């Protein structure tokens, strides 16, 4: 990961860092208070499984906080950062929506989890407490990539996110 400064018409290299894995898309990255937050999925040879993690890097691109092994053998499908909270959806057979508290960037904490069939491929904030999820329907065994699923999630209680409409 390369960091650059942009001032007026000047671009300058600032720092370089590294985290394991790959990102899903641009929503996997976010900057807050000078820190870069990045959610990744990596294949762990040691575990013979995918490992999803969230890292916080400082302005020198050094890891200062992390929440690793968010979901065993699942890949990140969508991420949305809202202030000091991250919402991460992983998928293998079900759609766990994880609520991660980032108030202390050095100590990200998974506060809540909601498991549903299918998964959200995109999440969009409707308000401070409501997130729209758009993705695929499914059952306990797999996703149905021919069936669209749109859900509203109430995330007002970090420990107990709820699907309030689908």
C-alpha positions as protocol buffer text, in pm:
chain_id: "A"
residue {
  index: 1
  type: UNK
  ca { x: 0 y: 0 z: 0 }
}
residue {
  index: 2
  type: UNK
  ca { x: 152 y: 330 z: -105 }
}
residue {
  index: 3
  type: UNK
  ca { x: 55 y: 661 z: 55 }
}
residue {
  index: 4
  type: UNK
  ca { x: 94 y: 994 z: -121 }
}
residue {
  index: 5
  type: UNK
  ca { x: 37 y: 1352 z: -17 }
}
residue {
  index: 6
  type: UNK
  ca { x: -155 y: 1589 z: -241 }
}
residue {
  index: 7
  type: UNK
  ca { x: -94 y: 1961 z: -194 }
}
residue {
  index: 8
  type: UNK
  ca { x: -210 y: 2208 z: -456 }
}
residue {
  index: 9
  type: UNK
  ca { x: -54 y: 2067 z: -773 }
}
residue {
  index: 10
  type: UNK
  ca { x: 214 y: 1855 z: -601 }
}
residue {
  index: 11
  type: UNK
  ca { x: 207 y: 1482 z: -543 }
}
residue {
  index: 12
  type: UNK
  ca { x: 470 y: 1330 z: -313 }
}
residue {
  index: 13
  type: UNK
  ca { x: 534 y: 976 z: -193 }
}
residue {
  index: 14
  type: UNK
  ca { x: 487 y: 951 z: 187 }
}
residue {
  index: 15
  type: UNK
  ca { x: 496 y: 591 z: 304 }
}
residue {
  index: 16
  type: UNK
  ca { x: 456 y: 226 z: 210 }
}
residue {
  index: 17
  type: UNK
  ca { x: 289 y: -54 z: 404 }
}
residue {
  index: 18
  type: UNK
  ca { x: 153 y: -404 z: 363 }
}
residue {
  index: 19
  type: UNK
  ca { x: -135 y: -619 z: 487 }
}
residue {
  index: 20
  type: UNK
  ca { x: -215 y: -982 z: 404 }
}
residue {
  index: 21
  type: UNK
  ca { x: -476 y: -1058 z: 141 }
}
residue {
  index: 22
  type: UNK
  ca { x: -674 y: -873 z: -119 }
}
residue {
  index: 23
  type: UNK
  ca { x: -956 y: -621 z: -105 }
}
residue {
  index: 24
  type: UNK
  ca { x: -1302 y: -678 z: -249 }
}
residue {
  index: 25
  type: UNK
  ca { x: -1345 y: -328 z: -398 }
}
residue {
  index: 26
  type: UNK
  ca { x: -1300 y: 42 z: -317 }
}
residue {
  index: 27
  type: UNK
  ca { x: -1543 y: 18 z: -24 }
}
residue {
  index: 28
  type: UNK
  ca { x: -1294 y: -209 z: 154 }
}
residue {
  index: 29
  type: UNK
  ca { x: -1075 y: 98 z: 215 }
}
residue {
  index: 30
  type: UNK
  ca { x: -1148 y: 405 z: 425 }
}
residue {
  index: 31
  type: UNK
  ca { x: -957 y: 690 z: 586 }
}
residue {
  index: 32
  type: UNK
  ca { x: -1055 y: 827 z: 926 }
}
residue {
  index: 33
  type: UNK
  ca { x: -857 y: 1069 z: 1145 }
}
residue {
  index: 34
  type: UNK
  ca { x: -535 y: 1004 z: 951 }
}
residue {
  index: 35
  type: UNK
  ca { x: -569 y: 624 z: 970 }
}
residue {
  index: 36
  type: UNK
  ca { x: -636 y: 387 z: 680 }
}
residue {
  index: 37
  type: UNK
  ca { x: -890 y: 112 z: 751 }
}
residue {
  index: 38
  type: UNK
  ca { x: -876 y: -186 z: 515 }
}
residue {
  index: 39
  type: UNK
  ca { x: -1074 y: -512 z: 511 }
}
residue {
  index: 40
  type: UNK
  ca { x: -909 y: -806 z: 333 }
}
residue {
  index: 41
  type: UNK
  ca { x: -949 y: -1175 z: 259 }
}
residue {
  index: 42
  type: UNK
  ca { x: -641 y: -1397 z: 237 }
}
residue {
  index: 43
  type: UNK
  ca { x: -593 y: -1769 z: 192 }
}
residue {
  index: 44
  type: UNK
  ca { x: -416 y: -1920 z: 493 }
}
residue {
  index: 45
  type: UNK
  ca { x: -207 y: -2224 z: 407 }
}
residue {
  index: 46
  type: UNK
  ca { x: -173 y: -2294 z: 780 }
}
residue {
  index: 47
  type: UNK
  ca { x: -553 y: -2309 z: 822 }
}
residue {
  index: 48
  type: UNK
  ca { x: -629 y: -2437 z: 468 }
}
residue {
  index: 49
  type: UNK
  ca { x: -903 y: -2175 z: 456 }
}
residue {
  index: 50
  type: UNK
  ca { x: -984 y: -1816 z: 368 }
}
residue {
  index: 51
  type: UNK
  ca { x: -922 y: -1566 z: 647 }
}
residue {
  index: 52
  type: UNK
  ca { x: -1102 y: -1230 z: 655 }
}
residue {
  index: 53
  type: UNK
  ca { x: -952 y: -947 z: 857 }
}
residue {
  index: 54
  type: UNK
  ca { x: -974 y: -573 z: 916 }
}
residue {
  index: 55
  type: UNK
  ca { x: -656 y: -368 z: 966 }
}
residue {
  index: 56
  type: UNK
  ca { x: -597 y: -11 z: 1080 }
}
residue {
  index: 57
  type: UNK
  ca { x: -279 y: 157 z: 954 }
}
residue {
  index: 58
  type: UNK
  ca { x: -135 y: 488 z: 1072 }
}
residue {
  index: 59
  type: UNK
  ca { x: -11 y: 766 z: 842 }
}
residue {
  index: 60
  type: UNK
  ca { x: 322 y: 582 z: 808 }
}
residue {
  index: 61
  type: UNK
  ca { x: 133 y: 276 z: 677 }
}
residue {
  index: 62
  type: UNK
  ca { x: 220 y: 70 z: 987 }
}
residue {
  index: 63
  type: UNK
  ca { x: -46 y: -163 z: 1128 }
}
residue {
  index: 64
  type: UNK
  ca { x: -167 y: -21 z: 1461 }
}
residue {
  index: 65
  type: UNK
  ca { x: -481 y: -230 z: 1506 }
}
residue {
  index: 66
  type: UNK
  ca { x: -644 y: -541 z: 1365 }
}
residue {
  index: 67
  type: UNK
  ca { x: -939 y: -776 z: 1391 }
}
residue {
  index: 68
  type: UNK
  ca { x: -826 y: -1101 z: 1233 }
}
residue {
  index: 69
  type: UNK
  ca { x: -1011 y: -1426 z: 1158 }
}
residue {
  index: 70
  type: UNK
  ca { x: -1345 y: -1244 z: 1137 }
}
residue {
  index: 71
  type: UNK
  ca { x: -1513 y: -1546 z: 977 }
}
residue {
  index: 72
  type: UNK
  ca { x: -1357 y: -1889 z: 925 }
}
residue {
  index: 73
  type: UNK
  ca { x: -1331 y: -1994 z: 560 }
}
residue {
  index: 74
  type: UNK
  ca { x: -1544 y: -1706 z: 432 }
}
residue {
  index: 75
  type: UNK
  ca { x: -1465 y: -1426 z: 187 }
}
residue {
  index: 76
  type: UNK
  ca { x: -1554 y: -1061 z: 231 }
}
residue {
  index: 77
  type: UNK
  ca { x: -1838 y: -964 z: -4 }
}
residue {
  index: 78
  type: UNK
  ca { x: -1907 y: -607 z: 110 }
}
residue {
  index: 79
  type: UNK
  ca { x: -1783 y: -345 z: 353 }
}
residue {
  index: 80
  type: UNK
  ca { x: -1922 y: -11 z: 465 }
}
residue {
  index: 81
  type: UNK
  ca { x: -1754 y: 227 z: 708 }
}
residue {
  index: 82
  type: UNK
  ca { x: -1973 y: 476 z: 892 }
}
residue {
  index: 83
  type: UNK
  ca { x: -1774 y: 695 z: 1129 }
}
residue {
  index: 84
  type: UNK
  ca { x: -1606 y: 473 z: 1384 }
}
residue {
  index: 85
  type: UNK
  ca { x: -1799 y: 159 z: 1287 }
}
residue {
  index: 86
  type: UNK
  ca { x: -1734 y: -92 z: 1011 }
}
residue {
  index: 87
  type: UNK
  ca { x: -1997 y: -325 z: 869 }
}
residue {
  index: 88
  type: UNK
  ca { x: -1845 y: -631 z: 702 }
}
residue {
  index: 89
  type: UNK
  ca { x: -2035 y: -903 z: 516 }
}
residue {
  index: 90
  type: UNK
  ca { x: -1863 y: -1235 z: 455 }
}
residue {
  index: 91
  type: UNK
  ca { x: -2001 y: -1534 z: 271 }
}
residue {
  index: 92
  type: UNK
  ca { x: -1965 y: -1905 z: 218 }
}
residue {
  index: 93
  type: UNK
  ca { x: -2310 y: -2050 z: 284 }
}
residue {
  index: 94
  type: UNK
  ca { x: -2473 y: -1778 z: 491 }
}
residue {
  index: 95
  type: UNK
  ca { x: -2436 y: -1401 z: 509 }
}
residue {
  index: 96
  type: UNK
  ca { x: -2284 y: -1294 z: 837 }
}
residue {
  index: 97
  type: UNK
  ca { x: -2307 y: -917 z: 886 }
}
residue {
  index: 98
  type: UNK
  ca { x: -2038 y: -818 z: 1135 }
}
residue {
  index: 99
  type: UNK
  ca { x: -2047 y: -490 z: 1328 }
}
residue {
  index: 100
  type: UNK
  ca { x: -1695 y: -379 z: 1420 }
}
residue {
  index: 101
  type: UNK
  ca { x: -1629 y: -97 z: 1665 }
}
residue {
  index: 102
  type: UNK
  ca { x: -1334 y: 117 z: 1554 }
}
residue {
  index: 103
  type: UNK
  ca { x: -1358 y: 389 z: 1822 }
}
residue {
  index: 104
  type: UNK
  ca { x: -1015 y: 277 z: 1944 }
}
residue {
  index: 105
  type: UNK
  ca { x: -825 y: 227 z: 1616 }
}
residue {
  index: 106
  type: UNK
  ca { x: -560 y: 26 z: 1801 }
}
residue {
  index: 107
  type: UNK
  ca { x: -821 y: -221 z: 1922 }
}
residue {
  index: 108
  type: UNK
  ca { x: -1098 y: -300 z: 1670 }
}
residue {
  index: 109
  type: UNK
  ca { x: -1369 y: -508 z: 1838 }
}
residue {
  index: 110
  type: UNK
  ca { x: -1639 y: -723 z: 1677 }
}
residue {
  index: 111
  type: UNK
  ca { x: -1950 y: -609 z: 1866 }
}
residue {
  index: 112
  type: UNK
  ca { x: -2226 y: -795 z: 1684 }
}
residue {
  index: 113
  type: UNK
  ca { x: -2312 y: -1048 z: 1415 }
}
residue {
  index: 114
  type: UNK
  ca { x: -2622 y: -1138 z: 1218 }
}
residue {
  index: 115
  type: UNK
  ca { x: -2639 y: -1454 z: 1004 }
}
residue {
  index: 116
  type: UNK
  ca { x: -2880 y: -1473 z: 709 }
}
residue {
  index: 117
  type: UNK
  ca { x: -2909 y: -1682 z: 392 }
}
residue {
  index: 118
  type: UNK
  ca { x: -2752 y: -1528 z: 81 }
}
residue {
  index: 119
  type: UNK
  ca { x: -2534 y: -1220 z: 106 }
}
residue {
  index: 120
  type: UNK
  ca { x: -2517 y: -844 z: 56 }
}
residue {
  index: 121
  type: UNK
  ca { x: -2278 y: -748 z: -224 }
}
residue {
  index: 122
  type: UNK
  ca { x: -2331 y: -376 z: -158 }
}
residue {
  index: 123
  type: UNK
  ca { x: -2429 y: -184 z: 155 }
}
residue {
  index: 124
  type: UNK
  ca { x: -2549 y: 174 z: 161 }
}
residue {
  index: 125
  type: UNK
  ca { x: -2622 y: 391 z: 465 }
}
residue {
  index: 126
  type: UNK
  ca { x: -2980 y: 516 z: 479 }
}
residue {
  index: 127
  type: UNK
  ca { x: -2937 y: 682 z: 820 }
}
residue {
  index: 128
  type: UNK
  ca { x: -2709 y: 650 z: 1119 }
}
residue {
  index: 129
  type: UNK
  ca { x: -2900 y: 339 z: 1229 }
}
residue {
  index: 130
  type: UNK
  ca { x: -3024 y: 186 z: 900 }
}
residue {
  index: 131
  type: UNK
  ca { x: -2821 y: 20 z: 625 }
}
residue {
  index: 132
  type: UNK
  ca { x: -2953 y: -99 z: 290 }
}
residue {
  index: 133
  type: UNK
  ca { x: -2806 y: -428 z: 169 }
}
residue {
  index: 134
  type: UNK
  ca { x: -2830 y: -537 z: -196 }
}
residue {
  index: 135
  type: UNK
  ca { x: -2715 y: -881 z: -301 }
}
residue {
  index: 136
  type: UNK
  ca { x: -2828 y: -1235 z: -362 }
}
residue {
  index: 137
  type: UNK
  ca { x: -3085 y: -1456 z: -196 }
}
residue {
  index: 138
  type: UNK
  ca { x: -2994 y: -1803 z: -78 }
}
residue {
  index: 139
  type: UNK
  ca { x: -3044 y: -2085 z: 166 }
}
residue {
  index: 140
  type: UNK
  ca { x: -2824 y: -2255 z: 425 }
}
residue {
  index: 141
  type: UNK
  ca { x: -2631 y: -2437 z: 148 }
}
residue {
  index: 142
  type: UNK
  ca { x: -2558 y: -2171 z: -115 }
}
residue {
  index: 143
  type: UNK
  ca { x: -2643 y: -1839 z: -273 }
}
residue {
  index: 144
  type: UNK
  ca { x: -2895 y: -1811 z: -555 }
}
residue {
  index: 145
  type: UNK
  ca { x: -2720 y: -1584 z: -805 }
}
residue {
  index: 146
  type: UNK
  ca { x: -3041 y: -1548 z: -1009 }
}
residue {
  index: 147
  type: UNK
  ca { x: -3242 y: -1409 z: -717 }
}
residue {
  index: 148
  type: UNK
  ca { x: -3194 y: -1048 z: -602 }
}
residue {
  index: 149
  type: UNK
  ca { x: -3221 y: -974 z: -231 }
}
residue {
  index: 150
  type: UNK
  ca { x: -3269 y: -624 z: -88 }
}
residue {
  index: 151
  type: UNK
  ca { x: -3268 y: -585 z: 289 }
}
residue {
  index: 152
  type: UNK
  ca { x: -3287 y: -309 z: 547 }
}
residue {
  index: 153
  type: UNK
  ca { x: -3073 y: -359 z: 857 }
}
residue {
  index: 154
  type: UNK
  ca { x: -3124 y: -185 z: 1189 }
}
residue {
  index: 155
  type: UNK
  ca { x: -2776 y: -136 z: 1337 }
}
residue {
  index: 156
  type: UNK
  ca { x: -2877 y: 96 z: 1625 }
}
residue {
  index: 157
  type: UNK
  ca { x: -2773 y: -174 z: 1874 }
}
residue {
  index: 158
  type: UNK
  ca { x: -2419 y: -275 z: 1773 }
}
residue {
  index: 159
  type: UNK
  ca { x: -2444 y: -606 z: 1960 }
}
residue {
  index: 160
  type: UNK
  ca { x: -2772 y: -702 z: 1794 }
}
residue {
  index: 161
  type: UNK
  ca { x: -2803 y: -598 z: 1428 }
}
residue {
  index: 162
  type: UNK
  ca { x: -3143 y: -692 z: 1283 }
}
residue {
  index: 163
  type: UNK
  ca { x: -3291 y: -739 z: 939 }
}
residue {
  index: 164
  type: UNK
  ca { x: -3606 y: -528 z: 958 }
}
residue {
  index: 165
  type: UNK
  ca { x: -3731 y: -568 z: 602 }
}
residue {
  index: 166
  type: UNK
  ca { x: -3645 y: -775 z: 295 }
}
